[in-house]
Coordinates of C-alpha atoms in Angstrom, one line a residue:
M1 CA -19.9 4.5 13.9
N2 CA -17.4 2.1 12.5
P3 CA -18.8 0.1 10.1
Q4 CA -15.4 -2.0 9.2
A5 CA -15.8 -3.7 13.3
Q6 CA -18.8 -4.7 11.4
N7 CA -19.1 -8.3 10.3
T8 CA -19.0 -8.0 6.4
N9 CA -21.7 -10.1 6.0
A10 CA -24.6 -7.7 8.2
L11 CA -23.5 -4.4 5.9
P12 CA -26.3 -5.5 4.2
E13 CA -28.5 -6.6 5.4
L14 CA -27.7 -3.2 9.1
L15 CA -28.2 -0.6 6.1
G16 CA -31.0 -1.8 5.6
K17 CA -33.0 -1.1 8.7
M18 CA -30.8 2.8 9.2
E19 CA -32.2 3.6 5.3
S20 CA -35.0 2.9 6.8
L21 CA -34.2 6.1 8.7
L22 CA -34.5 8.4 4.7
S23 CA -37.2 10.5 4.3
P24 CA -38.1 14.2 2.1
R25 CA -41.0 14.6 4.9
V26 CA -41.0 12.3 7.9
G27 CA -36.7 10.7 8.5
I28 CA -34.7 12.0 10.0
G29 CA -32.3 12.8 6.7
G30 CA -33.0 12.6 3.3
A31 CA -31.7 10.6 0.6
L32 CA -27.9 9.3 0.7
T33 CA -26.3 11.0 -1.9
P34 CA -23.1 9.8 -3.8
M35 CA -20.0 11.7 -4.3
P36 CA -18.4 11.6 -7.2
R37 CA -14.7 9.9 -7.7
H38 CA -13.3 10.2 -11.4
A39 CA -11.4 8.0 -12.9
G40 CA -7.4 7.9 -11.0
E41 CA -8.7 9.1 -7.8
P42 CA -8.4 7.0 -4.7
R43 CA -11.1 4.4 -5.0
V44 CA -12.5 4.8 -1.7
Y45 CA -16.4 5.6 -1.4
L46 CA -18.6 8.4 -0.6
Y47 CA -21.8 9.7 0.7
N48 CA -23.4 11.9 2.0
V49 CA -27.0 12.9 3.6
E50 CA -29.0 16.0 5.2
T51 CA -30.2 16.0 8.0
A52 CA -33.7 16.3 8.6
L53 CA -35.6 19.0 11.5
L54 CA -37.2 17.6 14.1
G55 CA -40.2 20.4 14.5
P56 CA -40.4 21.1 18.0
Q57 CA -38.8 18.8 20.7
G58 CA -35.6 18.8 19.1
M59 CA -32.9 21.4 17.5
R60 CA -31.2 20.7 14.1
P61 CA -28.3 18.6 14.8
S62 CA -25.5 21.3 14.1
R63 CA -23.8 18.9 11.2
P64 CA -26.5 19.8 9.0
I65 CA -25.0 17.3 6.6
A66 CA -24.0 14.0 7.7
G67 CA -21.6 12.4 6.1
G68 CA -19.4 8.7 5.0
A69 CA -16.2 6.5 3.9
G70 CA -15.9 3.0 3.0
F71 CA -14.1 0.5 0.8
S72 CA -17.1 -0.2 -0.2
Y73 CA -21.1 1.2 -1.4
E74 CA -22.1 -0.4 2.6
E75 CA -19.4 0.5 4.8
A76 CA -19.8 3.9 3.2
A77 CA -23.7 4.0 3.4
V78 CA -23.0 2.5 6.5
S79 CA -20.8 5.5 7.9
A80 CA -22.7 8.3 6.4
L81 CA -26.3 6.8 8.5
G82 CA -24.3 6.6 11.1
E83 CA -22.7 9.8 12.0
L84 CA -26.4 11.2 11.2
V85 CA -27.3 9.1 13.9
E86 CA -25.6 10.0 16.4
G87 CA -26.4 13.9 15.2
Y88 CA -30.1 12.9 15.5
C89 CA -29.6 11.5 18.8
A90 CA -27.6 13.3 20.5
A91 CA -30.3 16.5 19.9
Y92 CA -33.0 15.7 21.5
L93 CA -32.5 16.2 25.9
E94 CA -35.5 15.8 27.2
P95 CA -35.8 18.8 30.0
G96 CA -37.0 15.7 32.6
N97 CA -33.9 14.3 32.9
I98 CA -32.0 17.6 33.4
V99 CA -30.7 18.6 37.0
R100 CA -30.2 22.1 38.0
G101 CA -27.7 23.9 39.8
S102 CA -24.2 24.5 41.1
Y103 CA -21.7 21.2 42.0
R104 CA -21.6 22.3 45.9
E105 CA -25.1 23.0 45.6
L106 CA -25.8 18.9 44.3
R107 CA -22.8 16.9 45.6
R108 CA -24.5 16.4 48.9
H109 CA -27.4 14.5 47.9
H110 CA -26.0 12.9 43.9
E111 CA -22.2 11.8 42.6
M112 CA -20.8 14.5 40.2
L113 CA -17.9 14.4 37.9
E114 CA -15.0 16.7 39.3
P115 CA -15.3 20.1 38.1
E116 CA -11.3 20.5 38.8
R117 CA -11.9 17.7 36.7
F118 CA -12.5 19.1 32.9
A119 CA -9.0 19.6 31.1
L120 CA -10.9 23.5 30.6
F121 CA -8.7 26.6 30.2
S122 CA -5.9 27.5 31.6
E123 CA -5.6 30.2 35.0
R124 CA -4.1 33.1 32.3
Q125 CA -6.2 32.6 29.7
Y126 CA -9.6 33.2 32.3
E127 CA -7.0 36.2 34.0
T128 CA -7.9 38.2 30.4
P129 CA -10.1 41.0 29.9
G130 CA -12.5 40.5 27.5
F131 CA -12.3 36.3 28.0
P132 CA -16.1 34.6 27.0
Y133 CA -15.9 32.1 29.2
P134 CA -16.5 31.8 33.7
R135 CA -13.9 28.5 35.4
F136 CA -15.8 25.7 35.4
S137 CA -16.2 26.1 39.5
E138 CA -17.7 24.1 42.5
D139 CA -19.7 27.6 43.1
A140 CA -20.4 26.7 38.5
H141 CA -24.7 27.5 38.3
C142 CA -24.9 24.3 35.4
S143 CA -28.1 21.8 34.4
W144 CA -26.9 18.1 34.9
V145 CA -27.7 14.5 33.4
W146 CA -27.4 11.7 34.6
G147 CA -23.5 9.5 33.0
Y148 CA -22.3 6.2 34.3
S149 CA -18.8 5.9 35.0
L150 CA -17.1 3.4 33.2
V151 CA -14.5 4.1 36.1
R152 CA -16.5 4.0 39.2
K153 CA -19.4 1.3 37.7
K154 CA -21.8 4.0 39.1
R155 CA -23.8 7.0 37.4
L156 CA -23.2 10.1 38.6
L157 CA -24.4 13.5 36.4
V158 CA -22.1 15.2 34.2
P159 CA -22.3 18.5 32.4
A160 CA -25.3 18.6 29.9
S161 CA -23.2 21.1 27.8
R162 CA -20.4 18.7 26.9
V163 CA -23.3 15.7 26.5
Y164 CA -25.4 17.5 23.6
M165 CA -25.3 19.1 20.8
P166 CA -27.1 21.6 19.6
Y167 CA -26.7 22.8 23.4
T168 CA -28.9 25.6 24.4
L169 CA -27.4 27.4 27.8
K170 CA -30.3 28.4 30.7
A171 CA -30.2 31.7 31.8
D172 CA -27.9 31.6 34.7
E173 CA -26.1 28.6 33.4
A174 CA -22.6 29.1 32.9
D175 CA -20.9 28.1 29.7
I176 CA -18.1 26.5 30.8
G177 CA -16.7 26.6 27.3
P178 CA -16.8 24.8 23.5
T179 CA -18.1 21.4 22.7
I180 CA -17.6 20.0 19.3
S181 CA -18.6 15.8 18.4
T182 CA -16.1 14.2 20.1
G183 CA -17.1 11.6 22.1
L184 CA -20.7 11.0 19.9
A185 CA -20.9 7.6 19.2
T186 CA -23.0 5.1 17.2
G187 CA -22.9 1.0 17.4
T188 CA -23.9 -2.2 17.3
S189 CA -23.9 -3.2 20.5
L190 CA -23.4 -0.5 23.7
E191 CA -20.3 -1.6 23.9
G192 CA -19.2 -1.2 20.0
A193 CA -20.9 2.8 20.4
I194 CA -18.3 3.2 23.6
V195 CA -15.5 1.9 22.8
S196 CA -15.3 3.9 18.8
G197 CA -16.6 7.0 21.4
L198 CA -13.4 6.4 23.9
H199 CA -11.2 5.5 20.2
E200 CA -12.2 9.6 19.7
C201 CA -11.6 10.5 22.7
L202 CA -8.0 8.8 22.0
E203 CA -7.8 10.6 19.0
R204 CA -8.2 13.9 19.4
D205 CA -6.2 13.7 22.7
A206 CA -2.9 12.4 20.7
F207 CA -3.2 14.4 18.3
T208 CA -4.0 17.7 20.2
L209 CA -0.7 16.8 22.5
F210 CA 1.3 16.4 19.2
W211 CA -0.3 19.1 17.2
M212 CA 0.4 21.5 20.8
N213 CA 3.9 20.6 21.3
T214 CA 5.7 19.6 17.6
L215 CA 6.7 16.4 19.2
P216 CA 8.3 13.5 17.6
V217 CA 6.8 10.9 16.0
R218 CA 7.3 7.6 14.0
R219 CA 7.3 7.7 10.3
I220 CA 5.1 5.2 10.0
Q221 CA 5.6 3.1 5.9
L222 CA 3.2 3.5 3.1
R223 CA 5.0 2.4 -0.4
N224 CA 6.4 -1.1 1.0
A225 CA 2.7 -1.7 2.7
S226 CA 3.2 -6.0 2.1
A227 CA 0.4 -6.8 -0.7
S228 CA 0.5 -10.3 2.4
T229 CA -1.4 -9.0 4.2
R230 CA -5.2 -7.2 4.7
T231 CA -3.6 -4.1 5.6
G232 CA -1.7 -3.5 3.3
Q233 CA -4.4 -4.7 1.1
L234 CA -6.3 -1.9 1.1
F235 CA -3.8 0.7 1.2
H236 CA -3.4 -0.2 -2.5
Q237 CA -6.5 -1.5 -4.4
H238 CA -8.3 1.5 -3.2
L239 CA -6.0 4.7 -1.5
E240 CA -2.5 4.3 -4.1
A241 CA -3.6 7.3 -7.0
P242 CA -1.5 8.5 -9.7
G243 CA -0.4 12.0 -7.6
Y244 CA -2.0 12.0 -4.0
E245 CA 0.6 11.4 -2.1
Y246 CA 0.0 9.9 1.5
R247 CA 2.4 10.3 4.9
A248 CA 1.8 9.1 7.6
Y249 CA 2.7 9.2 11.2
D250 CA 2.3 6.9 14.9
I251 CA 1.8 10.0 17.2
T252 CA 1.0 7.9 20.4
S253 CA 0.7 9.1 23.6
D254 CA 1.4 7.5 26.8
L255 CA -2.0 5.4 26.7
G256 CA -0.2 3.7 23.6
V257 CA -3.8 3.3 22.5
P258 CA -2.9 3.2 18.2
T259 CA -2.8 5.9 17.3
T260 CA -2.2 7.5 13.1
Y261 CA -1.8 11.2 12.3
A262 CA -2.0 11.5 8.2
L263 CA -1.6 14.1 5.9
L264 CA -2.6 13.8 1.6
T265 CA -1.3 16.3 -0.5
C266 CA -3.0 16.3 -3.7
P267 CA -3.4 17.8 -7.0
S268 CA -7.0 20.3 -7.9
A269 CA -7.9 22.6 -10.1
R270 CA -7.6 24.8 -7.8
G271 CA -4.3 23.7 -7.0
P272 CA -2.1 21.1 -4.7
L273 CA -4.7 20.5 -1.8
Y274 CA -2.9 19.5 1.9
I275 CA -5.6 17.7 4.1
V276 CA -5.4 15.6 7.0
G277 CA -6.9 12.5 9.2
G278 CA -6.4 11.2 12.3
A279 CA -7.9 7.8 14.1
T280 CA -7.2 6.2 16.8
R281 CA -7.8 2.0 16.8
L282 CA -6.8 -1.2 19.2
D283 CA -5.5 -2.2 15.9
G284 CA -2.8 0.5 14.5
G285 CA -2.8 -0.9 11.1
Q286 CA -6.3 -0.1 11.0
A287 CA -6.3 3.1 12.7
T288 CA -4.0 3.7 9.7
L289 CA -6.2 3.3 7.3
K290 CA -9.4 5.0 8.3
A291 CA -6.8 7.9 8.9
L292 CA -5.6 8.3 5.8
M293 CA -9.3 7.1 4.1
E294 CA -10.2 10.7 6.1
T295 CA -7.7 12.5 4.1
V296 CA -9.2 11.4 0.9
Q297 CA -12.6 12.2 2.4
T298 CA -12.2 15.8 3.1
R299 CA -11.0 16.2 0.0
P300 CA -14.5 17.4 -1.7
Y301 CA -14.8 19.5 1.4
V302 CA -12.3 20.8 1.2
L303 CA -12.6 22.0 -1.9
W304 CA -16.3 23.0 -1.9
L305 CA -14.9 25.8 0.9
M306 CA -12.9 26.8 -2.0
E307 CA -15.2 26.7 -4.0
R308 CA -17.6 29.1 -1.7
D309 CA -15.6 31.8 -0.7
P310 CA -12.7 31.7 -2.9
H311 CA -10.7 35.2 -1.3
W312 CA -11.1 33.8 2.3
R313 CA -7.3 34.6 4.0
P314 CA -6.5 33.8 7.5
A315 CA -6.0 37.2 9.5
A316 CA -2.5 37.6 10.2
D317 CA -3.1 36.5 14.3
F318 CA -5.3 34.5 12.8
S319 CA -8.2 35.6 14.6
N320 CA -10.5 34.3 11.4
V321 CA -9.5 30.9 12.5
V322 CA -12.8 30.5 14.6
D323 CA -14.2 26.4 13.5
F324 CA -12.7 23.5 11.8
P325 CA -14.2 25.1 8.1
F326 CA -11.5 27.6 8.6
T327 CA -8.8 24.8 9.8
C328 CA -9.5 22.8 7.3
R329 CA -8.3 24.8 4.3
L330 CA -5.9 26.7 5.8
Y331 CA -2.1 25.3 4.4
T332 CA -4.1 24.6 1.6
V333 CA -4.4 28.6 0.7
A334 CA -1.8 30.0 3.3
Q335 CA 0.7 28.6 1.0
E336 CA 3.8 31.2 3.5
L337 CA 2.4 28.5 6.8
R338 CA 3.2 25.4 4.2
P339 CA 6.2 24.5 6.0
H340 CA 5.5 24.7 9.4
L341 CA 2.4 22.1 8.8
L342 CA 5.3 19.6 6.4
A343 CA 7.4 20.5 9.3
V344 CA 6.5 17.1 11.0
E345 CA 9.0 15.6 8.9
D346 CA 11.4 17.2 10.3
R347 CA 11.2 15.6 13.2
V348 CA 10.4 12.0 12.7
T349 CA 12.9 9.9 14.5
S350 CA 12.0 5.8 13.0
E351 CA 10.0 4.5 11.0
V352 CA 7.6 1.7 11.0
S353 CA 6.0 -1.0 9.1
L354 CA 2.5 -0.3 7.9
E355 CA 2.0 -4.4 9.0
N356 CA 4.4 -3.7 12.3
L357 CA 2.5 -1.5 13.7
P358 CA 1.1 -2.7 17.9
R359 CA -1.9 -4.6 17.5
W360 CA -4.9 -5.1 20.1
E361 CA -6.3 -9.3 19.4
S362 CA -10.1 -7.9 20.0
R363 CA -12.3 -11.2 20.8
D364 CA -15.1 -8.8 20.6
A365 CA -16.2 -5.4 21.8
A366 CA -17.0 -5.5 25.9
T367 CA -12.9 -7.3 25.9
D368 CA -12.0 -4.3 23.9
L369 CA -13.9 -1.7 25.8
A370 CA -12.8 -3.4 29.0
E371 CA -8.9 -3.0 27.8
L372 CA -9.5 0.8 27.2
V373 CA -10.7 1.4 31.0
R374 CA -8.2 -0.3 31.8
R375 CA -5.7 1.6 30.9
F376 CA -8.1 5.1 31.5
E377 CA -8.2 3.3 35.7
H378 CA -4.5 3.1 35.1
R379 CA -3.6 7.0 34.6
G380 CA -6.9 8.0 37.1
Y381 CA -8.8 8.8 35.2
E382 CA -12.6 9.0 34.3
A383 CA -14.7 8.0 31.7
V384 CA -17.8 8.4 31.5
V385 CA -20.5 7.6 29.0
V386 CA -24.0 8.8 28.9
E387 CA -26.7 6.9 26.4
L388 CA -28.7 8.8 24.1
T389 CA -30.3 5.8 22.2
T390 CA -34.2 7.6 21.8
P391 CA -37.3 4.8 20.9
D392 CA -37.1 5.0 17.1
I393 CA -33.5 4.3 17.6
A394 CA -32.9 2.0 19.6
A395 CA -36.5 -0.6 17.7
L396 CA -33.3 -0.9 15.1
G397 CA -31.0 -2.6 16.9
L398 CA -28.5 0.4 17.9
R399 CA -26.9 3.0 20.3
V400 CA -25.8 6.0 20.2
V401 CA -23.2 7.4 23.0
R402 CA -21.7 11.1 24.2
V403 CA -18.6 9.8 26.1
I404 CA -17.2 12.1 28.2
T405 CA -13.5 11.6 29.0
P406 CA -12.3 15.1 31.2
E407 CA -8.8 15.0 32.0
L408 CA -7.6 14.1 28.0
Q409 CA -7.1 17.1 25.9
Q410 CA -9.7 18.4 24.1
L411 CA -8.7 19.8 20.1
H412 CA -10.6 23.4 20.1
A413 CA -12.2 24.5 17.1
D414 CA -11.4 27.7 18.0
H415 CA -7.9 29.1 17.7
R416 CA -8.6 31.3 20.3
Y417 CA -9.4 29.9 22.6
P418 CA -7.7 26.8 22.9
F419 CA -7.3 25.3 25.5
L420 CA -4.5 25.5 28.0
G421 CA -6.1 24.2 30.9
G422 CA -4.9 20.8 31.4
R423 CA -2.2 18.6 32.7
R424 CA -1.8 16.1 30.0
L425 CA -0.9 18.8 27.3
Y426 CA 2.3 20.2 29.5
D427 CA 2.8 16.5 31.7
V428 CA 2.9 13.9 28.7
P429 CA 5.8 14.7 26.0
V430 CA 7.8 14.5 30.4
R431 CA 6.6 11.3 30.8
L432 CA 7.4 10.1 27.0
G433 CA 11.4 11.5 27.0
H434 CA 10.6 14.6 24.4
R435 CA 10.8 17.3 27.5
T436 CA 13.2 16.9 30.4
R437 CA 10.0 19.1 32.2
P438 CA 6.9 20.4 31.3
A439 CA 6.7 23.5 28.4
D440 CA 4.6 26.9 30.3
E441 CA 2.6 28.4 27.3
T442 CA 4.9 29.9 25.6
Q443 CA 6.7 27.9 23.8
L444 CA 3.3 25.6 22.8
N445 CA 2.8 25.9 18.7
P446 CA 1.2 29.2 17.8
Y447 CA 0.0 27.6 14.8
P448 CA -3.7 27.0 14.3
H449 CA -4.5 22.7 14.2
P450 CA -5.2 22.2 10.8
F451 CA -7.8 19.6 12.2
P452 CA -11.0 18.8 9.3

């Protein structure tokens, strides 16, 4: 959930409604827990809430802890509760909503999202002995649920495994690849939730293209950010702190929606931490603030991981870098790998001030949504929405969606199985003028990404 998109004056009322979801006995989560903030640290509020077991109709959400950050208590609490709500709704799958069969069988009677649109794995990966995922072919037997195409303006079936988290495959169902939370979003309107979901899909696409292709970047100037602008004020008042070195880079893709990659280096009792974040917004300044805030939010999580498992180190072939808890601390615990993280500085081609980043003049969520959909239509890409809102969440005036953008590049959690089958991974660097011809798989970045 994006609390910065809400009216500031409305946040206390929204928070009051969302807090009704919390109870140690009958709530979908326990109490909101503030993360301690010590003197000299960024003035960012951080809150966590433990998710509840859902009982016989649902499973425990895939995230046992929901977290949020903000420049105020209300922003951080609403953000954490929004993540709690996302996980809760995404864990519920009504069996009666499932349509089972292969694309080839079902397309005679139903509108469907075509398997060939999905940017999954490459032919080389599929042909590797022991590769665990089969091709998502027209004959692959799957469970499907109804979504709505923002591009075709009609209902169509999408694979249920791309929607729900956690998701249990049926005995005869093809496991076409892992799914993470990209595109799950909560909002106070359907349009607002969809915009947030699209932003996240675009962010992960842009970051993965940047990382896998080691693309050039534009540095965003932070130190001299103008205090006369709202974004500059927030940076200086809330994020600047002694010993905290922020770097921010414009990694906007060919789709043109401002996307920022942020890198934080900061001290800790366990030595220097190297933490990254990313965000996409139609306002480049807001994207940068959100990416920077993500780095601050991830700091206590990385420290907790290191305290829980102080001896973890990456294998020489990175075969034990299999999920985000490993990627997010990799460049902190493996000092010898840090040059590969910091090499982005060698690829800076220009600079831009925080206040001069591109900004779409937003009027409302519906207008923003239309602008985003226009960009998908221009490229011939799909964007499908599955509404996940449960009745109890709808009663609070909230909407929850999963946005599916099959052609966009997916971010992988497991370094052993990156998604190398999509065309954007190879075509976008050429389209942006960074390569004269598409790379092949052997030219892609061999080092694990650092995303949390």
